[in-house]
């Protein structure tokens, strides 16, 4: 353990109800997992299903969730900054859910399983996507994974960070100056800026973990500060050092996240 | 180390598309079409394998479907292609494939453009420049020869022909004489049926710098309204990586400086010949034509006495 709390600690639980076995059952997301509250002994019910019994809808949804919890395509599908809720909002059709006893194998099964998951309420979709991001963080050190999915994830990281980086750059730019942002994944976070013929250019290298530790919980810009990293309530924000002649380097300033009197998250500096 | 610049560019372009679709003034189909145009152009110049191109379009379809912008039936959820497809087999960046493709594509657009009435032309000119702008940026992103100058020449051509290009014409841009003439002449549609006045069997092999199929102009038939051209094609095993779906474009420039354009043709499996119809036809006194055939980033050309 490196002392950094799990990403899911910063994400509040959510719950919903589904029609299951003729009743309304609660499905709850907490601590990174989908929990079928009405089915306390999941293993026993799975064993029954393996013997030929029909698995309940809750368990089938959970099995489909687990099957796709690390799917990189979800990172492309998920929400971008400022985007309203998304999802198919279709009624879950139990007959299209893949049985709990095996993973989806065909393209058709994969589609049906994803349509079912992406028909859940938007807060569940957001958490499904965050789970896929967290899985990508775990696998980022694997060269084969980066070879296959690195460009997708790099673009997705840039898309999530760019609006906040543009606002960060705007603090240095003249009123009508264009702010150009370049962002790529890196082991170490670094943000720089310089003035060029294209305008004010901000170049950021961010760890993929920024997606789950900063963007996912909604900590990208508390009180207008760009957050590079979090450790629980502790955050590192960027402060510009330098000038137009030599360019600017974003240095870390440590602070703590707190709620202000109106319930908004702000950074307090020690 | 494989060249992944086309893939990197498309991921960023896909992210841009997902930002653009949120603009309430944006047309979803237009954003989709512009993305598709870039994918097709990169496939056509062999900077991207066709399967990856389709995978990218599928990714955009899926994201748009999830946002309710296209029907849920467009959500295909196809798995990302296997790693061996991620290696683009095509030409090394820095060659002239982008320029060859773009020049033919501009002429394909010009042929469509003259069919619009003058009321529609200003809108169509802006649209044409916007559609072609995506592939131009993509070619430069994958390390090809800069081709934005050619787009500037198109804007200058439109302005010289009296059409508002909807953007400033770069100072170094040059209006192409044959394009301007074609726009001014606005040749009439090809009559159906077309009855040629003259016929020749030139059997002239067209040549090019790049190894490709053997291409021979077998038949020329024309009137003042249209030119028909039958082209024999014998494919070569050296023609690796060219997508069978990539269409062929034909253009003819006669010795009086007049351009003759037609819509594209595709070579279906088993076909040994392509037939093109171009407009306008040839007038009395033309003694020689220059024929150019383009397919993706590959081109052959030659002169034929009439």
Coordinates of C-alpha atoms in Angstrom, one line a residue, chain A:
Chain A
X1 CA 0.0 0.0 0.0
X2 CA 1.3 3.5 -0.9
X3 CA -0.9 5.2 1.6
X4 CA -3.2 6.7 -1.0
X5 CA -6.9 5.9 -0.2
X6 CA -8.8 3.8 -2.8
X7 CA -10.4 5.9 -5.5
X8 CA -13.9 4.8 -4.5
X9 CA -13.6 6.3 -1.0
X10 CA -14.3 9.8 -2.5
X11 CA -17.3 8.6 -4.4
X12 CA -20.6 8.5 -2.5
X13 CA -22.8 5.4 -2.6
X14 CA -25.9 5.3 -4.8
X15 CA -28.8 3.0 -4.9
X16 CA -31.7 2.1 -7.2
X17 CA -34.6 -0.5 -7.4
X18 CA -35.1 -3.1 -10.0
X19 CA -37.9 -5.6 -10.6
X20 CA -36.4 -9.0 -9.5
X21 CA -38.2 -12.2 -8.6
X22 CA -41.6 -10.4 -8.6
X23 CA -40.4 -7.8 -6.1
X24 CA -38.6 -4.5 -6.0
X25 CA -35.0 -5.1 -5.0
X26 CA -32.3 -2.5 -4.1
X27 CA -29.2 -2.4 -6.1
X28 CA -26.5 -0.4 -4.4
X29 CA -23.1 0.8 -5.5
X30 CA -20.6 1.3 -2.8
X31 CA -16.8 1.0 -2.4
X32 CA -16.4 0.3 -6.1
X33 CA -18.8 -2.6 -6.3
X34 CA -22.4 -3.3 -7.3
X35 CA -24.2 -4.8 -4.3
X36 CA -27.5 -6.7 -4.7
X37 CA -28.8 -5.9 -1.2
X38 CA -31.7 -8.4 -1.3
X39 CA -29.3 -11.3 -2.1
X40 CA -26.9 -11.6 0.8
X41 CA -25.5 -15.0 -0.3
X42 CA -24.4 -14.3 -3.8
X43 CA -22.1 -17.3 -4.0
X44 CA -24.9 -19.7 -3.0
X45 CA -27.3 -18.3 -5.7
X46 CA -24.5 -18.5 -8.3
X47 CA -24.1 -22.2 -7.3
X48 CA -27.8 -22.7 -7.8
X49 CA -27.7 -21.0 -11.2
X50 CA -24.8 -23.2 -12.2
X51 CA -27.0 -26.2 -11.5
X52 CA -29.6 -25.0 -13.9
X53 CA -31.6 -22.6 -11.9
X54 CA -32.6 -19.2 -13.2
X55 CA -30.4 -16.5 -11.6
X56 CA -32.3 -13.4 -10.3
X57 CA -32.1 -10.1 -12.3
X58 CA -30.1 -8.4 -9.6
X59 CA -27.4 -11.1 -9.8
X60 CA -27.4 -11.1 -13.5
X61 CA -26.9 -7.3 -13.6
X62 CA -24.2 -7.6 -11.1
X63 CA -22.5 -10.4 -13.1
X64 CA -22.7 -8.2 -16.3
X65 CA -21.3 -5.3 -14.3
X66 CA -18.3 -7.3 -13.1
X67 CA -17.7 -8.6 -16.6
X68 CA -17.3 -5.1 -17.9
X69 CA -15.9 -3.4 -14.9
X70 CA -12.5 -3.1 -16.6
X71 CA -13.7 -2.4 -20.2
X72 CA -11.6 0.5 -21.7
X73 CA -14.4 1.4 -24.2
X74 CA -16.4 2.7 -21.2
X75 CA -13.9 5.4 -20.7
X76 CA -14.7 6.7 -24.2
X77 CA -18.4 6.3 -23.7
X78 CA -18.5 8.1 -20.3
X79 CA -19.3 11.7 -19.4
X80 CA -17.1 14.7 -20.3
X81 CA -16.8 17.8 -18.1
X82 CA -20.0 19.8 -17.9
X83 CA -22.0 17.1 -19.7
X84 CA -25.4 16.3 -18.6
X85 CA -26.5 12.8 -17.7
X86 CA -26.3 10.1 -20.4
X87 CA -27.6 6.6 -20.8
X88 CA -30.2 4.6 -22.8
X89 CA -32.7 4.7 -19.9
X90 CA -34.3 1.5 -21.3
X91 CA -36.1 -0.9 -19.1
X92 CA -33.8 -3.8 -18.2
X93 CA -34.9 -6.8 -20.2
X94 CA -33.9 -9.8 -18.1
X95 CA -33.9 -12.1 -21.1
X96 CA -31.1 -10.2 -22.7
X97 CA -28.8 -10.3 -19.7
X98 CA -26.0 -12.8 -20.0
X99 CA -26.3 -15.7 -17.5
X100 CA -24.2 -15.3 -14.3
X101 CA -22.5 -18.6 -15.0
X102 CA -20.3 -17.3 -17.8
X103 CA -18.9 -14.2 -19.4
X104 CA -20.5 -12.7 -22.5
X105 CA -18.7 -14.3 -25.5
X106 CA -20.3 -13.1 -28.7
X107 CA -20.5 -9.5 -30.0
X108 CA -24.2 -9.7 -29.7
X109 CA -24.0 -10.7 -26.0
X110 CA -21.5 -8.0 -25.3
X111 CA -23.8 -5.5 -26.9
X112 CA -26.8 -6.7 -24.9
X113 CA -24.9 -6.7 -21.6
X114 CA -23.6 -3.2 -22.2
X115 CA -27.0 -1.8 -23.3
X116 CA -28.4 -3.2 -20.0
X117 CA -25.7 -1.6 -17.9
X118 CA -25.9 1.7 -19.8
X119 CA -29.6 1.8 -19.2
X120 CA -29.1 2.1 -15.5
X121 CA -29.5 5.6 -14.0
X122 CA -26.7 8.0 -14.9
X123 CA -25.0 7.9 -11.4
X124 CA -24.5 4.2 -11.9
X125 CA -23.0 4.7 -15.4
X126 CA -20.6 7.3 -14.0
X127 CA -19.4 4.8 -11.4
X128 CA -19.1 2.0 -14.0
X129 CA -16.9 4.3 -16.1
X130 CA -14.9 5.3 -13.0
X131 CA -14.3 1.7 -12.3
X132 CA -13.0 1.2 -15.8
X133 CA -10.7 4.2 -15.3
X134 CA -9.4 2.7 -12.1
X135 CA -8.8 -0.6 -13.8
X136 CA -6.8 1.3 -16.5
X137 CA -4.7 2.9 -13.8
X138 CA -3.9 -0.5 -12.3
X139 CA -2.9 -1.9 -15.7
X140 CA -1.1 1.2 -16.9
X141 CA 2.3 -0.3 -16.1
X142 CA 1.6 -3.2 -18.5
X143 CA 3.2 -2.4 -21.8
X144 CA 0.8 -4.5 -23.8
X145 CA -2.2 -2.7 -22.2
X146 CA -0.6 0.7 -23.0
X147 CA 0.1 -0.5 -26.6
X148 CA -3.5 -1.5 -27.1
X149 CA -5.4 1.1 -25.1
X150 CA -2.9 3.9 -24.3
X151 CA -4.0 6.2 -27.1
X152 CA -7.6 5.9 -26.2
X153 CA -7.0 6.6 -22.6
X154 CA -4.6 9.4 -23.3
X155 CA -7.2 11.2 -25.4
X156 CA -9.9 10.6 -22.8
X157 CA -7.6 12.0 -20.1
X158 CA -6.9 15.1 -22.3
X159 CA -10.6 15.6 -23.0
X160 CA -11.4 15.6 -19.2
X161 CA -8.5 17.8 -18.2
X162 CA -8.5 20.3 -21.1
X163 CA -11.4 22.6 -20.0
X164 CA -9.8 23.1 -16.5
X165 CA -6.3 23.5 -18.0
X166 CA -7.6 26.1 -20.4
X167 CA -9.1 28.1 -17.5
X168 CA -5.8 27.7 -15.7
X169 CA -3.9 29.0 -18.7
X170 CA -6.4 31.9 -19.1
X171 CA -5.1 33.4 -15.8
X172 CA -1.9 34.1 -17.7
X173 CA -3.4 35.0 -21.1
X174 CA -4.3 38.5 -22.3
X175 CA -8.0 39.2 -22.7
X176 CA -8.3 38.2 -26.3
X177 CA -5.4 35.7 -26.4
X178 CA -6.0 32.1 -27.6
X179 CA -5.2 29.4 -25.0
X180 CA -4.0 26.2 -26.6
X181 CA -3.8 23.1 -24.4
X182 CA -1.7 20.0 -24.9
X183 CA -2.2 17.1 -22.4
X184 CA -0.7 13.7 -22.3
X185 CA -0.4 10.8 -19.8
X186 CA 2.8 10.6 -17.8
X187 CA 4.1 9.0 -14.6
X188 CA 4.7 12.4 -13.0
X189 CA 2.4 15.4 -13.1
X190 CA 3.8 18.6 -14.6
X191 CA 2.2 21.7 -16.0
X192 CA 4.0 24.4 -18.0
X193 CA 3.0 27.4 -20.1
X194 CA 4.7 29.6 -22.6
X195 CA 3.7 32.2 -25.1
X196 CA 4.0 31.3 -28.8
X197 CA 2.7 32.5 -32.2
X198 CA -0.3 30.2 -31.5
X199 CA -1.2 32.0 -28.3
X200 CA -0.7 30.9 -24.7
X201 CA 0.3 27.3 -24.8
X202 CA -0.3 25.1 -21.8
X203 CA 1.5 21.7 -21.8
X204 CA 0.4 19.2 -19.2
X205 CA 1.6 15.8 -18.3
X206 CA -0.8 14.1 -16.0
X207 CA -0.9 10.6 -14.5
X208 CA -3.8 8.5 -15.7
X209 CA -4.8 8.2 -12.0
X210 CA -5.8 11.9 -12.2
X211 CA -9.0 10.6 -13.8
X212 CA -10.1 8.7 -10.8
X213 CA -8.4 10.6 -7.9
X214 CA -9.2 14.1 -9.1
X215 CA -11.7 14.3 -12.0
X216 CA -14.0 11.4 -10.9
X217 CA -14.8 12.8 -7.5
X218 CA -15.3 16.3 -9.0
X219 CA -12.1 17.8 -7.4
X220 CA -10.6 19.2 -10.7
X221 CA -11.1 22.9 -9.8
X222 CA -12.3 23.6 -6.3
X223 CA -12.5 27.4 -5.9
X224 CA -10.9 27.8 -9.3
X225 CA -7.6 26.0 -8.4
X226 CA -6.4 23.3 -10.8
X227 CA -5.8 20.1 -8.7
X228 CA -2.9 17.9 -9.7
X229 CA -3.4 15.2 -7.1
X230 CA -5.4 14.3 -4.0
X231 CA -4.7 12.1 -0.9
X232 CA -8.0 12.0 0.8
X233 CA -8.9 15.6 1.7
X234 CA -5.3 16.7 1.0
X235 CA -4.7 18.2 -2.4
X236 CA -1.9 19.6 -4.5
X237 CA -2.9 22.6 -6.6
X238 CA -1.0 24.4 -9.3
X239 CA 0.5 27.8 -8.8
X240 CA 2.3 29.6 -11.7
X241 CA 5.9 30.6 -11.2
X242 CA 7.8 32.5 -14.0
X243 CA 7.1 35.2 -16.5
X244 CA 6.3 35.7 -20.2
X245 CA 10.0 35.9 -21.1
X246 CA 11.0 32.4 -19.8
X247 CA 7.6 30.8 -19.6
X248 CA 5.7 29.5 -16.5
X249 CA 6.1 26.4 -14.5
X250 CA 3.2 25.1 -12.5
X251 CA 4.5 24.4 -8.9
X252 CA 2.6 22.4 -6.4
X253 CA 1.0 24.0 -3.4
X254 CA -0.5 21.8 -0.8
X255 CA -3.9 22.5 0.6
X256 CA -6.9 20.8 2.1
X257 CA -10.4 20.3 0.7
X258 CA -13.2 21.8 2.9
X259 CA -16.8 22.7 2.5
X260 CA -17.6 26.4 2.7
X261 CA -20.7 27.8 4.3
X262 CA -22.7 27.3 1.2
X263 CA -21.7 23.6 0.8
X264 CA -19.2 24.2 -2.0
X265 CA -15.9 22.4 -2.0
X266 CA -13.0 24.8 -1.6
X267 CA -9.2 24.6 -0.9
X268 CA -7.8 25.9 2.3
X269 CA -4.1 26.4 2.4
X270 CA -2.1 25.7 5.6

